[in-house]
Amino acid sequence: MKILVTGGAGFIGGNFVHYMLKKYPNYEIFCLDKLTYAGNLSTLESVIDNPKFTFCKGDIADSKYIDKLFSENKFDIVVNFAAESHVDRSIENPQIFLHTNVIGTGVLMDACRKYGNIRYHQVSTDEVYGDLPLDRPDLFFTEETPIHTSSPYSSSKAGADLLVLAYYRTFGLPVTISRCSNNYGPYHFPEKLIPLMISRALANESLPVYGNGLNVRDWLYVEDHCRAIDLIIHKGKIGEVYNVGGHNEKSNIDIVKTILKLLGKNEDLITYVADRKGHDMRYAIDPTKIHNDLGWLPETKFEDGIKKTIDWYLNNQKWWKDIISGEYKDYYSKMYGNK
Ligand code: NAD
Ligand code: DAU
């Protein structure tokens, strides 16, 4: 089996590459990544010399490059993680999100059609459903929940999802889609809530909480997401969408306080800053379908996952300290400077 993993130098794609090489030592794993600010080859350092692993640097939206890659390699499955993934950046500069998330998805699927109707899996997000109210804890996102996006990021992901389903219906491309809730764990880029708060708390720097901190996210340990995608690409039904989430809703302020407690730091570090524009209130996944159809259940409880994650950031300081030096500093002062 030869699998193309796009965006494999990023957070979830990187974890997926490690997961797959360990679980399927006979599979060939190709990673294609543009190495944007969010892609780090150091995430793949321990597998780069593995004879079953190949890294290629390229853009999923570059049709000539993609055509050449597919003409030279007979892939059995394509798993598309490559994306611009940060909501705040999409508010600053939406265009690049359309280029990668929509055009890139189309280019990959055209190559899948041309080179043998290759099985295609789209890694999507629960953000395509918009948000839920805080005062209706009985409501959850199911696969039937209408698409109702809030940010340029989520809109670009929803656009890609619709394109994927259209390629299934119109061309019969064998596709699947997973829509997962917020992930956390190793190799998470420190612009996202959990790694940002861990890295700043360790440096005794202020922790910027947007608005009143009561927005709720549904957190899933990244390895559980990798296991769900593994099940879907091997056993999932073609043309289907699967929601992935572990019923683990937490408010942002609770997450930040938990991190401070585990690190033995003072809550004085918390600083409330201006809210994100269009900020989604609550995400909550109903994972009944993937549980009933594929037997998936999350294995890591949040209490254990957050400790493992903090330990990882404590033991791998070079990985994130390299990132937060240089260009990242300009990003931080631009995004948070006037909040
Ligand atoms: P990430 O930003 O950490 O990684 C994205 C990777 O894609 C990077 O390595 C980057 O270099 C690469 N990339 C970007 N543009 C590219 C292009 N044009 N061509 C090739 N490579 C390109 O993202 P992540 O958090 O790992 O998310 C991965 C996928 O999972 C995304 O599609 C995202 O929408 C989805 N998702 C993320 C979460 C989450 O909590 N992080 C939850 C659900 C779904
Ligand atoms: O739900 C899945 C989505 O989760 C993925 O599709 C996205 O790719 C991923 O980035 C994530 O999106 P969020 O916007 O939920 O994640 P983020 O870590 O940016 O923010 C989580 C919450 O924390 C959100 O309510 C905003 C808040 N926040 C975030 C940052 C960076 C803060 O309060 N302060 C911050 O500095």
Tab-separated table of C-alpha atoms and ligand atoms in Angstrom:
chain	number	residue	atom	x	y	z
A	1	MET	CA	0.000	0.000	0.000
A	2	LYS	CA	1.345	3.414	-0.988
A	3	ILE	CA	-0.255	6.389	0.754
A	4	LEU	CA	0.225	10.067	-0.051
A	5	VAL	CA	-0.132	12.216	3.062
A	6	THR	CA	-0.331	15.912	2.237
A	7	GLY	CA	0.462	18.450	4.967
A	8	GLY	CA	2.470	15.787	6.810
A	9	ALA	CA	4.950	18.319	8.185
A	10	GLY	CA	2.140	20.014	10.115
A	11	PHE	CA	0.550	19.104	13.440
A	12	ILE	CA	-2.020	16.392	12.676
A	13	GLY	CA	-0.441	15.224	9.401
A	14	GLY	CA	2.901	14.789	11.211
A	15	ASN	CA	1.279	12.739	13.956
A	16	PHE	CA	-0.485	10.671	11.268
A	17	VAL	CA	2.800	9.937	9.460
A	18	HIS	CA	4.341	8.681	12.724
A	19	TYR	CA	1.218	6.674	13.553
A	20	MET	CA	1.022	4.993	10.124
A	21	LEU	CA	4.727	4.119	9.862
A	22	LYS	CA	4.541	2.506	13.292
A	23	LYS	CA	1.275	0.637	12.722
A	24	TYR	CA	1.923	-0.462	9.134
A	25	PRO	CA	5.680	-1.031	8.744
A	26	ASN	CA	5.111	-2.443	5.236
A	27	TYR	CA	3.225	0.563	3.879
A	28	GLU	CA	5.033	3.213	1.872
A	29	ILE	CA	4.214	6.680	3.177
A	30	PHE	CA	4.818	9.687	0.938
A	31	CYS	CA	4.565	13.101	2.538
A	32	LEU	CA	3.956	16.140	0.356
A	33	ASP	CA	4.218	19.493	2.113
A	34	LYS	CA	4.832	23.061	1.000
A	35	LEU	CA	6.608	23.796	4.293
A	36	THR	CA	4.712	26.998	4.993
A	37	TYR	CA	5.278	28.737	8.338
A	38	ALA	CA	3.211	25.866	9.854
A	39	GLY	CA	5.232	23.022	8.347
A	40	ASN	CA	8.315	21.794	10.178
A	41	LEU	CA	10.685	19.148	8.901
A	42	SER	CA	11.864	18.703	12.489
A	43	THR	CA	8.467	17.095	13.153
A	44	LEU	CA	9.529	14.310	10.755
A	45	GLU	CA	13.170	14.115	11.880
A	46	SER	CA	12.886	10.650	13.427
A	47	VAL	CA	11.381	9.071	10.274
A	48	ILE	CA	13.220	10.933	7.535
A	49	ASP	CA	15.710	8.057	7.026
A	50	ASN	CA	13.049	5.345	7.200
A	51	PRO	CA	13.214	3.522	3.820
A	52	LYS	CA	9.392	3.339	3.790
A	53	PHE	CA	9.111	7.132	4.061
A	54	THR	CA	9.597	9.761	1.349
A	55	PHE	CA	9.320	13.514	1.766
A	56	CYS	CA	8.514	15.823	-1.179
A	57	LYS	CA	8.326	19.589	-0.951
A	58	GLY	CA	5.531	21.026	-3.085
A	59	ASP	CA	2.239	22.875	-3.252
A	60	ILE	CA	-1.008	20.881	-3.534
A	61	ALA	CA	-2.433	23.693	-5.678
A	62	ASP	CA	0.430	23.484	-8.200
A	63	SER	CA	-1.221	21.308	-10.859
A	64	LYS	CA	1.955	20.708	-12.893
A	65	TYR	CA	3.869	19.556	-9.851
A	66	ILE	CA	1.001	17.345	-8.661
A	67	ASP	CA	0.558	15.791	-12.097
A	68	LYS	CA	4.258	14.894	-12.241
A	69	LEU	CA	4.190	13.439	-8.715
A	70	PHE	CA	1.182	11.240	-9.537
A	71	SER	CA	2.608	10.189	-12.906
A	72	GLU	CA	5.782	8.976	-11.170
A	73	ASN	CA	4.101	7.268	-8.203
A	74	LYS	CA	1.165	4.903	-8.113
A	75	PHE	CA	-0.645	5.944	-4.934
A	76	ASP	CA	-3.401	3.742	-3.501
A	77	ILE	CA	-4.799	6.369	-1.136
A	78	VAL	CA	-4.443	10.137	-0.754
A	79	VAL	CA	-5.088	11.686	2.669
A	80	ASN	CA	-5.292	15.461	2.426
A	81	PHE	CA	-4.279	17.286	5.610
A	82	ALA	CA	-2.622	20.183	3.751
A	83	ALA	CA	-4.387	23.410	4.592
A	84	GLU	CA	-4.092	26.868	5.941
A	85	SER	CA	-5.565	26.027	9.323
A	86	HIS	CA	-5.531	29.068	11.622
A	87	VAL	CA	-8.783	31.049	11.938
A	88	ASP	CA	-7.032	34.251	13.078
A	89	ARG	CA	-4.745	34.245	10.036
A	90	SER	CA	-7.770	33.737	7.781
A	91	ILE	CA	-9.275	36.930	9.199
A	92	GLU	CA	-6.040	38.791	8.342
A	93	ASN	CA	-5.546	37.286	4.875
A	94	PRO	CA	-8.362	35.141	3.432
A	95	GLN	CA	-6.908	34.692	-0.080
A	96	ILE	CA	-4.257	32.089	0.717
A	97	PHE	CA	-6.989	30.006	2.395
A	98	LEU	CA	-8.925	29.857	-0.869
A	99	HIS	CA	-5.794	28.944	-2.810
A	100	THR	CA	-4.703	26.032	-0.644
A	101	ASN	CA	-7.930	24.806	0.895
A	102	VAL	CA	-10.208	24.997	-2.149
A	103	ILE	CA	-8.026	25.057	-5.275
A	104	GLY	CA	-5.505	22.645	-3.735
A	105	THR	CA	-8.257	20.133	-2.935
A	106	GLY	CA	-9.530	20.338	-6.528
A	107	VAL	CA	-6.048	19.827	-7.984
A	108	LEU	CA	-5.451	16.739	-5.819
A	109	MET	CA	-8.795	15.211	-6.761
A	110	ASP	CA	-8.209	15.829	-10.468
A	111	ALA	CA	-4.940	13.909	-10.157
A	112	CYS	CA	-6.791	11.108	-8.316
A	113	ARG	CA	-9.280	10.904	-11.200
A	114	LYS	CA	-6.613	10.966	-13.881
A	115	TYR	CA	-4.313	8.358	-12.346
A	116	GLY	CA	-6.701	5.464	-11.654
A	117	ASN	CA	-9.616	6.724	-9.582
A	118	ILE	CA	-7.466	6.767	-6.450
A	119	ARG	CA	-9.189	6.683	-3.067
A	120	TYR	CA	-9.238	10.203	-1.599
A	121	HIS	CA	-9.762	11.219	2.019
A	122	GLN	CA	-10.425	14.853	2.952
A	123	VAL	CA	-9.481	15.901	6.477
A	124	SER	CA	-12.126	18.467	7.292
A	125	THR	CA	-13.315	20.174	10.432
A	126	ASP	CA	-16.343	20.590	12.689
A	127	GLU	CA	-16.060	24.341	11.993
A	128	VAL	CA	-17.989	23.811	8.741
A	129	TYR	CA	-21.134	23.471	10.897
A	130	GLY	CA	-20.715	26.941	12.410
A	131	ASP	CA	-21.392	27.099	16.140
A	132	LEU	CA	-23.896	26.073	18.793
A	133	PRO	CA	-25.385	28.235	21.562
A	134	LEU	CA	-23.948	27.931	25.074
A	135	ASP	CA	-27.424	27.599	26.620
A	136	ARG	CA	-28.361	24.493	24.582
A	137	PRO	CA	-26.067	21.731	25.897
A	138	ASP	CA	-28.475	19.208	24.345
A	139	LEU	CA	-27.408	20.222	20.802
A	140	PHE	CA	-24.519	18.538	18.942
A	141	PHE	CA	-23.171	18.585	15.389
A	142	THR	CA	-24.245	15.495	13.450
A	143	GLU	CA	-23.325	14.725	9.837
A	144	GLU	CA	-26.765	16.094	8.908
A	145	THR	CA	-26.220	19.503	10.531
A	146	PRO	CA	-26.332	22.164	7.797
A	147	ILE	CA	-23.091	23.802	6.685
A	148	HIS	CA	-23.112	27.293	8.218
A	149	THR	CA	-19.649	28.807	8.392
A	150	SER	CA	-18.322	31.847	10.268
A	151	SER	CA	-14.725	32.549	9.178
A	152	PRO	CA	-12.846	32.613	5.883
A	153	TYR	CA	-11.030	29.500	7.166
A	154	SER	CA	-14.180	27.485	7.846
A	155	SER	CA	-15.773	28.716	4.620
A	156	SER	CA	-12.788	27.531	2.603
A	157	LYS	CA	-12.944	24.134	4.328
A	158	ALA	CA	-16.694	23.920	3.648
A	159	GLY	CA	-16.084	24.841	-0.004
A	160	ALA	CA	-13.569	22.022	-0.241
A	161	ASP	CA	-16.001	19.547	1.374
A	162	LEU	CA	-18.694	20.414	-1.148
A	163	LEU	CA	-16.218	19.957	-3.976
A	164	VAL	CA	-15.209	16.539	-2.607
A	165	LEU	CA	-18.842	15.399	-2.455
A	166	ALA	CA	-19.431	16.761	-5.972
A	167	TYR	CA	-16.465	14.723	-7.284
A	168	TYR	CA	-18.064	11.633	-5.747
A	169	ARG	CA	-21.482	12.265	-7.246
A	170	THR	CA	-20.395	13.594	-10.639
A	171	PHE	CA	-17.254	11.570	-11.370
A	172	GLY	CA	-17.620	8.627	-8.988
A	173	LEU	CA	-14.307	9.436	-7.294
A	174	PRO	CA	-14.029	7.167	-4.208
A	175	VAL	CA	-13.971	9.799	-1.472
A	176	THR	CA	-14.527	10.054	2.272
A	177	ILE	CA	-14.541	13.076	4.578
A	178	SER	CA	-13.841	13.337	8.309
A	179	ARG	CA	-14.932	16.365	10.332
A	180	CYS	CA	-13.067	16.471	13.596
A	181	SER	CA	-13.205	18.742	16.620
A	182	ASN	CA	-10.197	20.573	18.132
A	183	ASN	CA	-7.079	18.419	18.401
A	184	TYR	CA	-4.243	18.761	20.908
A	185	GLY	CA	-1.004	16.883	21.503
A	186	PRO	CA	2.644	16.804	20.345
A	187	TYR	CA	3.901	18.983	17.456
A	188	HIS	CA	1.003	21.463	17.768
A	189	PHE	CA	2.092	24.823	16.371
A	190	PRO	CA	2.282	27.400	19.210
A	191	GLU	CA	-0.147	29.857	17.623
A	192	LYS	CA	-3.093	27.632	18.649
A	193	LEU	CA	-4.666	27.882	22.112
A	194	ILE	CA	-3.121	24.964	24.038
A	195	PRO	CA	0.508	25.125	22.831
A	196	LEU	CA	0.442	28.951	22.904
A	197	MET	CA	-0.632	28.932	26.542
A	198	ILE	CA	1.881	26.231	27.519
A	199	SER	CA	4.824	27.986	25.856
A	200	ARG	CA	3.905	31.433	27.213
A	201	ALA	CA	3.196	30.164	30.730
A	202	LEU	CA	6.600	28.453	30.790
A	203	ALA	CA	8.173	31.821	29.935
A	204	ASN	CA	5.989	33.610	32.554
A	205	GLU	CA	4.416	35.699	29.778
A	206	SER	CA	0.822	36.963	29.696
A	207	LEU	CA	-1.807	34.512	28.411
A	208	PRO	CA	-4.157	36.255	25.934
A	209	VAL	CA	-7.716	34.962	26.400
A	210	TYR	CA	-10.159	36.263	23.787
A	211	GLY	CA	-13.370	37.951	24.971
A	212	ASN	CA	-14.720	36.489	28.218
A	213	GLY	CA	-13.046	33.094	27.764
A	214	LEU	CA	-16.367	31.241	27.865
A	215	ASN	CA	-16.272	29.912	24.295
A	216	VAL	CA	-16.346	26.129	24.280
A	217	ARG	CA	-14.269	23.724	22.196
A	218	ASP	CA	-14.548	19.904	22.074
A	219	TRP	CA	-10.971	18.626	22.579
A	220	LEU	CA	-9.584	15.364	21.176
A	221	TYR	CA	-6.094	13.911	21.646
A	222	VAL	CA	-4.449	13.882	18.211
A	223	GLU	CA	-3.689	10.146	18.206
A	224	ASP	CA	-7.416	9.421	18.533
A	225	HIS	CA	-8.006	11.492	15.398
A	226	CYS	CA	-5.252	9.553	13.566
A	227	ARG	CA	-6.917	6.274	14.561
A	228	ALA	CA	-10.255	7.516	13.231
A	229	ILE	CA	-8.738	8.415	9.845
A	230	ASP	CA	-6.935	5.052	9.717
A	231	LEU	CA	-10.316	3.315	10.219
A	232	ILE	CA	-12.078	5.484	7.640
A	233	ILE	CA	-9.506	4.969	4.869
A	234	HIS	CA	-9.523	1.196	5.439
A	235	LYS	CA	-13.156	0.510	6.347
A	236	GLY	CA	-15.156	3.701	5.756
A	237	LYS	CA	-17.959	3.731	3.217
A	238	ILE	CA	-17.243	5.623	-0.005
A	239	GLY	CA	-19.087	8.937	-0.331
A	240	GLU	CA	-19.654	9.242	3.435
A	241	VAL	CA	-18.882	11.984	5.951
A	242	TYR	CA	-17.791	10.961	9.479
A	243	ASN	CA	-17.785	13.302	12.480
A	244	VAL	CA	-14.936	12.691	14.925
A	245	GLY	CA	-15.002	13.930	18.517
A	246	GLY	CA	-14.787	12.641	22.065
A	247	HIS	CA	-17.521	14.498	24.008
A	248	ASN	CA	-14.945	16.586	25.781
A	249	GLU	CA	-16.242	20.135	25.896
A	250	LYS	CA	-14.240	22.717	27.836
A	251	SER	CA	-14.371	26.491	27.974
A	252	ASN	CA	-11.191	28.288	26.943
A	253	ILE	CA	-10.734	29.783	30.390
A	254	ASP	CA	-10.958	26.317	31.978
A	255	ILE	CA	-8.299	25.046	29.572
A	256	VAL	CA	-5.991	27.941	30.432
A	257	LYS	CA	-6.507	27.497	34.179
A	258	THR	CA	-5.850	23.737	33.899
A	259	ILE	CA	-2.556	24.393	32.095
A	260	LEU	CA	-1.503	26.963	34.711
A	261	LYS	CA	-2.350	24.547	37.526
A	262	LEU	CA	-0.403	21.670	35.979
A	263	LEU	CA	2.601	23.936	35.415
A	264	GLY	CA	2.391	25.377	38.942
A	265	LYS	CA	1.952	28.914	37.560
A	266	ASN	CA	-0.132	31.805	38.850
A	267	GLU	CA	-3.492	32.783	37.313
A	268	ASP	CA	-2.279	36.406	37.312
A	269	LEU	CA	-0.735	35.584	33.931
A	270	ILE	CA	-4.227	35.485	32.364
A	271	THR	CA	-4.983	38.628	30.327
A	272	TYR	CA	-8.372	39.128	28.689
A	273	VAL	CA	-7.920	40.658	25.221
A	274	ALA	CA	-10.224	41.798	22.410
A	275	ASP	CA	-12.409	39.029	21.031
A	276	ARG	CA	-11.836	37.241	17.707
A	277	LYS	CA	-14.090	38.655	14.959
A	278	GLY	CA	-17.034	36.326	14.279
A	279	HIS	CA	-15.883	34.112	17.192
A	280	ASP	CA	-17.736	30.777	17.248
A	281	MET	CA	-19.333	30.146	20.650
A	282	ARG	CA	-19.434	26.382	21.048
A	283	TYR	CA	-18.406	23.288	19.110
A	284	ALA	CA	-19.692	19.855	20.133
A	285	ILE	CA	-19.515	16.713	18.009
A	286	ASP	CA	-21.916	13.790	18.010
A	287	PRO	CA	-19.637	10.852	17.061
A	288	THR	CA	-22.413	8.212	17.008
A	289	LYS	CA	-21.961	7.379	13.318
A	290	ILE	CA	-18.232	6.588	13.411
A	291	HIS	CA	-18.782	4.634	16.625
A	292	ASN	CA	-21.671	2.546	15.266
A	293	ASP	CA	-20.277	2.026	11.746
A	294	LEU	CA	-16.543	1.670	12.410
A	295	GLY	CA	-16.278	0.957	16.133
A	296	TRP	CA	-14.238	4.100	16.838
A	297	LEU	CA	-14.049	5.477	20.367
A	298	PRO	CA	-11.515	7.923	21.796
A	299	GLU	CA	-8.880	6.230	23.973
A	300	THR	CA	-7.198	9.171	25.701
A	301	LYS	CA	-9.084	11.015	28.443
A	302	PHE	CA	-8.505	14.776	28.515
A	303	GLU	CA	-6.986	14.610	32.022
A	304	ASP	CA	-4.299	12.204	30.732
A	305	GLY	CA	-3.898	13.798	27.292
A	306	ILE	CA	-3.233	17.279	28.631
A	307	LYS	CA	-0.584	15.925	31.028
A	308	LYS	CA	1.079	13.982	28.190
A	309	THR	CA	0.968	17.116	26.043
A	310	ILE	CA	2.523	19.339	28.704
A	311	ASP	CA	5.241	16.714	29.296
A	312	TRP	CA	5.932	16.665	25.561
A	313	TYR	CA	6.367	20.463	25.465
A	314	LEU	CA	8.634	20.295	28.527
A	315	ASN	CA	10.761	17.527	26.970
A	316	ASN	CA	10.886	18.977	23.441
A	317	GLN	CA	11.650	22.621	24.074
A	318	LYS	CA	14.010	22.890	21.107
A	319	TRP	CA	11.147	22.002	18.719
A	320	TRP	CA	8.937	24.909	19.782
A	321	LYS	CA	11.646	27.356	20.835
A	322	ASP	CA	13.057	27.223	17.291
A	323	ILE	CA	9.564	28.112	16.041
A	324	ILE	CA	8.891	30.984	18.399
A	325	SER	CA	12.160	32.700	17.551
A	326	GLY	CA	12.430	34.810	14.379
A	327	GLU	CA	9.400	35.240	12.111
A	328	TYR	CA	6.933	34.074	14.774
A	329	LYS	CA	7.801	37.067	16.974
A	330	ASP	CA	6.617	39.452	14.225
A	331	TYR	CA	3.422	37.395	13.896
A	332	TYR	CA	2.759	37.612	17.638
A	333	SER	CA	3.275	41.362	17.889
A	334	LYS	CA	1.171	41.980	14.773
A	335	MET	CA	-1.745	39.788	15.910
A	336	TYR	CA	-1.744	40.629	19.606
A	337	GLY	CA	-0.044	44.068	19.591
A	338	ASN	CA	-3.210	46.121	19.706
A	339	LYS	CA	-5.519	43.620	21.437
B	1	NAD	P1	-1.192	22.770	10.394
B	1	NAD	O1	-1.394	24.209	10.043
B	1	NAD	O2	-0.438	22.417	11.631
B	1	NAD	O3	-0.470	22.027	9.189
B	1	NAD	C1	-0.802	22.262	7.850
B	1	NAD	C2	0.318	21.687	6.990
B	1	NAD	O4	-0.056	21.877	5.623
B	1	NAD	C3	1.672	22.386	7.180
B	1	NAD	O5	2.695	21.434	7.256
B	1	NAD	C4	1.816	23.243	5.928
B	1	NAD	O6	3.171	23.438	5.535
B	1	NAD	C5	1.065	22.392	4.907
B	1	NAD	N1	0.558	23.192	3.778
B	1	NAD	C6	-0.092	24.375	3.828
B	1	NAD	N2	-0.391	24.798	2.580
B	1	NAD	C7	0.064	23.837	1.735
B	1	NAD	C8	0.039	23.685	0.322
B	1	NAD	N3	-0.512	24.622	-0.472
B	1	NAD	N4	0.586	22.580	-0.219
B	1	NAD	C9	1.161	21.628	0.570
B	1	NAD	N5	1.231	21.741	1.904
B	1	NAD	C10	0.685	22.823	2.480
B	1	NAD	O7	-2.645	22.144	10.400
B	1	NAD	P2	-3.252	21.009	11.345
B	1	NAD	O8	-3.744	21.605	12.591
B	1	NAD	O9	-2.307	19.860	11.381
B	1	NAD	O10	-4.525	20.595	10.474
B	1	NAD	C11	-4.426	19.612	9.464
B	1	NAD	C12	-5.766	19.450	8.789
B	1	NAD	O11	-6.743	19.067	9.756
B	1	NAD	C13	-6.304	20.735	8.169
B	1	NAD	O12	-6.925	20.409	6.958
B	1	NAD	C14	-7.316	21.263	9.164
B	1	NAD	O13	-8.323	21.983	8.506
B	1	NAD	C15	-7.838	19.973	9.750
B	1	NAD	N6	-8.298	20.014	11.145
B	1	NAD	C16	-7.523	20.533	12.125
B	1	NAD	C17	-7.952	20.488	13.451
B	1	NAD	C18	-7.121	21.024	14.577
B	1	NAD	O14	-7.601	21.067	15.719
B	1	NAD	N7	-5.892	21.428	14.367
B	1	NAD	C19	-9.190	19.906	13.750
B	1	NAD	C20	-9.970	19.400	12.709
B	1	NAD	C21	-9.504	19.442	11.408
B	2	DAU	O1	-12.597	22.758	15.606
B	2	DAU	C1	-11.562	22.388	14.757
B	2	DAU	C2	-10.659	23.583	14.501
B	2	DAU	O2	-9.924	23.804	15.702
B	2	DAU	C3	-9.725	23.352	13.324
B	2	DAU	O3	-10.478	23.256	12.154
B	2	DAU	C4	-8.723	24.515	13.196
B	2	DAU	O4	-7.782	24.229	12.174
B	2	DAU	C5	-7.988	24.646	14.516
B	2	DAU	O5	-7.093	25.745	14.456
B	2	DAU	C6	-8.980	24.852	15.660
B	2	DAU	O6	-9.671	26.126	15.507
B	2	DAU	P1	-9.981	27.077	16.766
B	2	DAU	O7	-10.198	28.437	16.270
B	2	DAU	O8	-11.015	26.468	17.645
B	2	DAU	O9	-8.555	26.925	17.545
B	2	DAU	P2	-7.624	27.994	18.263
B	2	DAU	O10	-6.570	27.209	18.991
B	2	DAU	O11	-7.180	29.080	17.354
B	2	DAU	O12	-8.594	28.640	19.344
B	2	DAU	C7	-9.271	27.829	20.308
B	2	DAU	C8	-10.126	28.755	21.149
B	2	DAU	O13	-9.255	29.568	21.956
B	2	DAU	C9	-10.965	29.721	20.354
B	2	DAU	O14	-12.203	29.899	21.007
B	2	DAU	C10	-10.176	31.027	20.369
B	2	DAU	C11	-9.471	30.971	21.706
B	2	DAU	N1	-8.148	31.624	21.748
B	2	DAU	C12	-7.223	31.294	20.800
B	2	DAU	C13	-5.988	31.889	20.796
B	2	DAU	C14	-4.965	31.544	19.733
B	2	DAU	C15	-7.853	32.529	22.763
B	2	DAU	O15	-8.676	32.815	23.650
B	2	DAU	N2	-6.608	33.110	22.757
B	2	DAU	C16	-5.672	32.863	21.801
B	2	DAU	O16	-4.570	33.469	21.859
